[in-house]
Short mmCIF file of C-alpha atoms in Angstrom, two decimals:
data_model
loop_
_atom_site.label_atom_id
_atom_site.label_comp_id
_atom_site.label_asym_id
_atom_site.label_seq_id
_atom_site.Cartn_x
_atom_site.Cartn_y
_atom_site.Cartn_z
CA MET C 1217 36.23 91.25 8.46
CA GLY C 1218 34.44 90.34 11.66
CA LYS C 1219 34.54 87.06 13.52
CA ILE C 1220 31.13 85.77 14.61
CA ILE C 1221 31.25 84.05 17.99
CA LEU C 1222 28.35 82.25 19.63
CA THR C 1223 28.62 82.06 23.42
CA SER C 1224 26.16 80.10 25.49
CA ASN C 1225 25.45 78.21 28.67
CA VAL C 1226 24.55 74.58 28.05
CA THR C 1227 23.73 71.48 30.09
CA LEU C 1228 25.89 68.37 29.88
CA ASP C 1229 23.39 66.85 27.42
CA GLY C 1230 23.39 69.95 25.22
CA VAL C 1231 20.20 71.71 26.32
CA VAL C 1232 20.22 75.50 26.03
CA GLN C 1233 16.56 76.14 26.80
CA ASP C 1234 15.38 78.32 29.68
CA PRO C 1235 18.48 78.50 31.91
CA ASP C 1236 16.89 81.00 34.31
CA GLY C 1237 13.41 79.41 34.42
CA ALA C 1238 11.67 82.52 33.05
CA GLU C 1239 10.23 80.74 29.99
CA GLY C 1240 8.20 78.25 32.02
CA PHE C 1241 9.97 75.17 30.65
CA GLU C 1242 9.31 72.37 33.16
CA ARG C 1243 13.03 71.65 33.53
CA GLY C 1244 14.13 75.28 33.31
CA GLY C 1245 16.05 77.19 35.95
CA TRP C 1246 19.08 74.93 35.71
CA PHE C 1247 21.61 77.80 35.68
CA HIS C 1248 21.28 78.81 39.35
CA GLN C 1249 20.41 75.30 40.47
CA SER C 1250 23.77 74.06 39.17
CA VAL C 1251 26.29 76.69 40.31
CA GLY C 1252 28.07 77.56 43.51
CA ALA C 1253 29.48 80.95 44.52
CA GLY C 1254 32.93 80.19 43.04
CA ASP C 1255 31.37 79.02 39.78
CA LEU C 1256 29.33 82.21 39.50
CA GLN C 1257 32.32 84.42 40.22
CA ASP C 1258 34.39 82.80 37.45
CA TRP C 1259 31.39 82.81 35.09
CA THR C 1260 30.83 86.55 35.64
CA ALA C 1261 34.51 87.38 35.13
CA ARG C 1262 34.56 85.43 31.86
CA GLU C 1263 31.32 87.01 30.58
CA THR C 1264 32.61 90.48 31.43
CA GLN C 1265 35.95 90.01 29.67
CA GLU C 1266 34.22 88.50 26.66
CA ALA C 1267 31.97 91.55 26.31
CA LEU C 1268 34.90 93.92 26.76
CA ASP C 1269 36.80 92.13 23.97
CA ALA C 1270 33.90 92.21 21.48
CA GLU C 1271 33.07 95.03 19.09
CA VAL C 1272 29.32 94.44 18.73
CA LEU C 1273 26.49 92.19 19.90
CA LEU C 1274 24.28 90.29 17.48
CA LEU C 1275 21.01 89.12 19.02
CA GLY C 1276 17.78 87.43 18.04
CA GLY C 1277 14.54 89.21 18.91
CA ARG C 1278 13.66 87.22 22.04
CA THR C 1279 17.21 87.33 23.39
CA ASN C 1280 17.25 91.08 22.86
CA GLU C 1281 14.09 91.38 25.00
CA TRP C 1282 15.63 89.16 27.69
CA PHE C 1283 18.76 91.29 27.93
CA ALA C 1284 16.85 94.58 27.77
CA ASP C 1285 14.81 93.39 30.77
CA ARG C 1286 17.85 92.39 32.81
CA MET C 1287 20.39 95.11 32.05
CA THR C 1288 18.34 97.81 33.75
CA GLU C 1289 19.40 100.40 36.33
CA ARG C 1290 17.11 98.69 38.85
CA ASN C 1291 18.80 95.30 38.46
CA LEU C 1292 22.19 97.00 38.68
CA ALA C 1293 21.18 98.81 41.87
CA GLU C 1294 19.87 95.59 43.41
CA GLY C 1295 23.11 93.74 42.58
CA ARG C 1296 21.48 91.22 40.24
CA VAL C 1297 23.88 91.99 37.40
CA SER C 1298 27.61 92.69 37.37
CA PRO C 1299 27.95 96.47 36.83
CA GLU C 1300 30.98 96.22 34.54
CA TRP C 1301 29.35 93.56 32.36
CA ALA C 1302 25.97 95.30 32.25
CA ASN C 1303 27.45 98.70 31.44
CA ARG C 1304 29.49 97.23 28.60
CA VAL C 1305 26.53 95.35 27.14
CA ARG C 1306 24.32 98.43 27.39
CA SER C 1307 26.86 100.73 25.74
CA MET C 1308 28.14 98.54 22.90
CA PRO C 1309 26.53 98.55 19.43
CA LYS C 1310 23.79 95.93 19.17
CA TYR C 1311 22.31 94.41 16.01
CA VAL C 1312 18.99 92.66 16.48
CA VAL C 1313 17.60 90.23 13.91
CA SER C 1314 13.84 90.68 13.93
CA SER C 1315 11.04 91.24 11.43
CA THR C 1316 8.69 92.62 14.09
CA LEU C 1317 10.78 94.72 16.49
CA GLU C 1318 9.74 98.38 16.48
CA ASP C 1319 10.85 99.60 19.92
CA PRO C 1320 14.22 98.11 20.96
CA ARG C 1321 13.72 99.42 24.54
CA TRP C 1322 17.38 100.25 25.05
CA GLY C 1323 20.10 102.21 23.31
CA ASN C 1324 22.54 101.67 20.49
CA VAL C 1325 20.37 99.14 18.61
CA THR C 1326 20.16 98.60 14.86
CA VAL C 1327 17.37 96.29 13.72
CA LEU C 1328 18.19 93.85 10.92
CA GLY C 1329 14.75 93.18 9.49
CA GLY C 1330 15.60 91.84 6.06
CA GLU C 1331 16.99 88.54 4.84
CA VAL C 1332 19.04 87.16 7.74
CA VAL C 1333 21.90 85.52 5.88
CA LYS C 1334 22.47 88.53 3.64
CA GLU C 1335 22.30 91.10 6.45
CA VAL C 1336 24.56 89.14 8.80
CA SER C 1337 27.05 88.55 5.97
CA GLU C 1338 27.14 92.31 5.36
CA LEU C 1339 27.60 92.96 9.09
CA LYS C 1340 30.49 90.48 9.16
CA ARG C 1341 32.18 92.31 6.27
CA LYS C 1342 31.62 95.70 7.91
CA VAL C 1343 32.82 94.97 11.46
CA ASP C 1344 36.50 94.64 12.28
CA GLY C 1345 36.66 92.48 15.39
CA GLU C 1346 34.48 90.10 17.36
CA ILE C 1347 30.73 89.93 16.78
CA LEU C 1348 29.34 88.26 19.88
CA ILE C 1349 26.06 86.34 19.93
CA TYR C 1350 24.40 85.55 23.25
CA ALA C 1351 22.02 82.55 23.12
CA SER C 1352 19.69 83.45 20.18
CA TYR C 1353 19.11 79.80 19.31
CA GLN C 1354 17.08 80.24 16.13
CA LEU C 1355 19.54 82.79 14.76
CA ALA C 1356 22.48 80.58 15.74
CA ARG C 1357 21.03 77.58 13.92
CA THR C 1358 20.59 79.67 10.76
CA LEU C 1359 24.16 80.94 10.92
CA ILE C 1360 25.55 77.45 11.56
CA GLU C 1361 23.57 76.10 8.61
CA HIS C 1362 24.99 78.79 6.30
CA ASN C 1363 28.56 78.50 7.63
CA LEU C 1364 28.62 82.05 8.99
CA LEU C 1365 29.56 81.14 12.54
CA ASP C 1366 33.31 81.16 13.21
CA GLU C 1367 33.60 80.16 16.84
CA LEU C 1368 31.57 78.43 19.52
CA ARG C 1369 32.11 79.09 23.24
CA LEU C 1370 30.21 76.84 25.63
CA VAL C 1371 30.00 76.91 29.40
CA VAL C 1372 28.89 73.40 30.34
CA PHE C 1373 26.81 73.03 33.50
CA PRO C 1374 26.89 69.80 35.54
CA VAL C 1375 23.30 68.75 34.97
CA VAL C 1376 21.46 66.44 32.55
CA LEU C 1377 17.87 67.41 31.66
CA GLY C 1378 17.01 64.64 29.20
CA THR C 1379 14.82 66.94 27.11
CA GLY C 1380 14.74 70.52 25.84
CA LEU C 1381 15.95 72.62 22.93
CA ARG C 1382 19.51 72.10 21.72
CA PHE C 1383 21.61 74.10 19.24
CA PHE C 1384 22.37 71.12 17.07
CA ASP C 1385 19.03 69.33 16.85
CA GLU C 1386 18.89 69.77 13.08
CA THR C 1387 21.64 70.41 10.56
CA SER C 1388 21.65 69.46 6.90
CA ASP C 1389 25.20 68.15 7.03
CA LYS C 1390 28.12 67.42 9.34
CA LYS C 1391 29.76 70.48 10.89
CA PRO C 1392 33.39 69.73 11.82
CA LEU C 1393 34.94 71.77 14.62
CA HIS C 1394 38.42 72.24 16.02
CA LEU C 1395 38.94 72.37 19.80
CA VAL C 1396 40.86 75.55 20.66
CA ASN C 1397 40.67 75.65 24.44
CA THR C 1398 39.15 73.99 27.48
CA ARG C 1399 39.34 74.93 31.12
CA LYS C 1400 37.58 74.45 34.41
CA MET C 1401 35.62 77.35 35.88
CA GLY C 1402 34.96 77.43 39.60
CA ASP C 1403 34.29 74.01 41.09
CA GLY C 1404 31.83 72.59 38.61
CA LEU C 1405 31.75 74.36 35.24
CA LEU C 1406 33.70 73.59 32.08
CA PHE C 1407 34.44 76.13 29.37
CA TYR C 1408 35.08 74.95 25.81
CA THR C 1409 36.10 76.98 22.77
CA TYR C 1410 35.70 75.49 19.28
CA GLU C 1411 36.35 76.91 15.84
CA PHE C 1412 34.20 75.83 12.93
CA VAL C 1413 36.26 74.20 10.21
CA GLN C 1414 35.27 76.02 7.02
CA GLY C 1415 35.77 73.74 4.05
#
């Protein structure tokens, strides 16, 4: 059985919205505004290893589009993306939850267009290893609500936005977690790993 892991960048006050500023959120762009060179080097190394350790990616529709735009040969050639990370993400099997996606725009994609909880539960039973979710906030909230998420990995950035979308804005009940690991990355980032306590 697979282990579903959500990995995300987050501000100190829990905002996950628009880290690169591409969505037009007035307080977006906080990722690059909040990191130094050493932070980015450690962040890239962690992201790369995480992708290498995972068996598949599970993405929401908008996150799939975001990654398809960024993991291109052009961005690789221009040095905007780590080659090892990008090549791994591009080559690994990807499952995209979407009721409208017809052209995935990149390879090795299976579209999950049915009932989300059922299809993700089946994927979890089928995969042996880590199922990695990047961002995909709406999908993540659904999986948290239905107790399908096993682990949460957060890279906390040293900035407070005061407003914006958060993972945990709405849950129907308490969701206890167990702290597995914490470490500093670079000069200013913190990396936390939590497991969801399934009761």
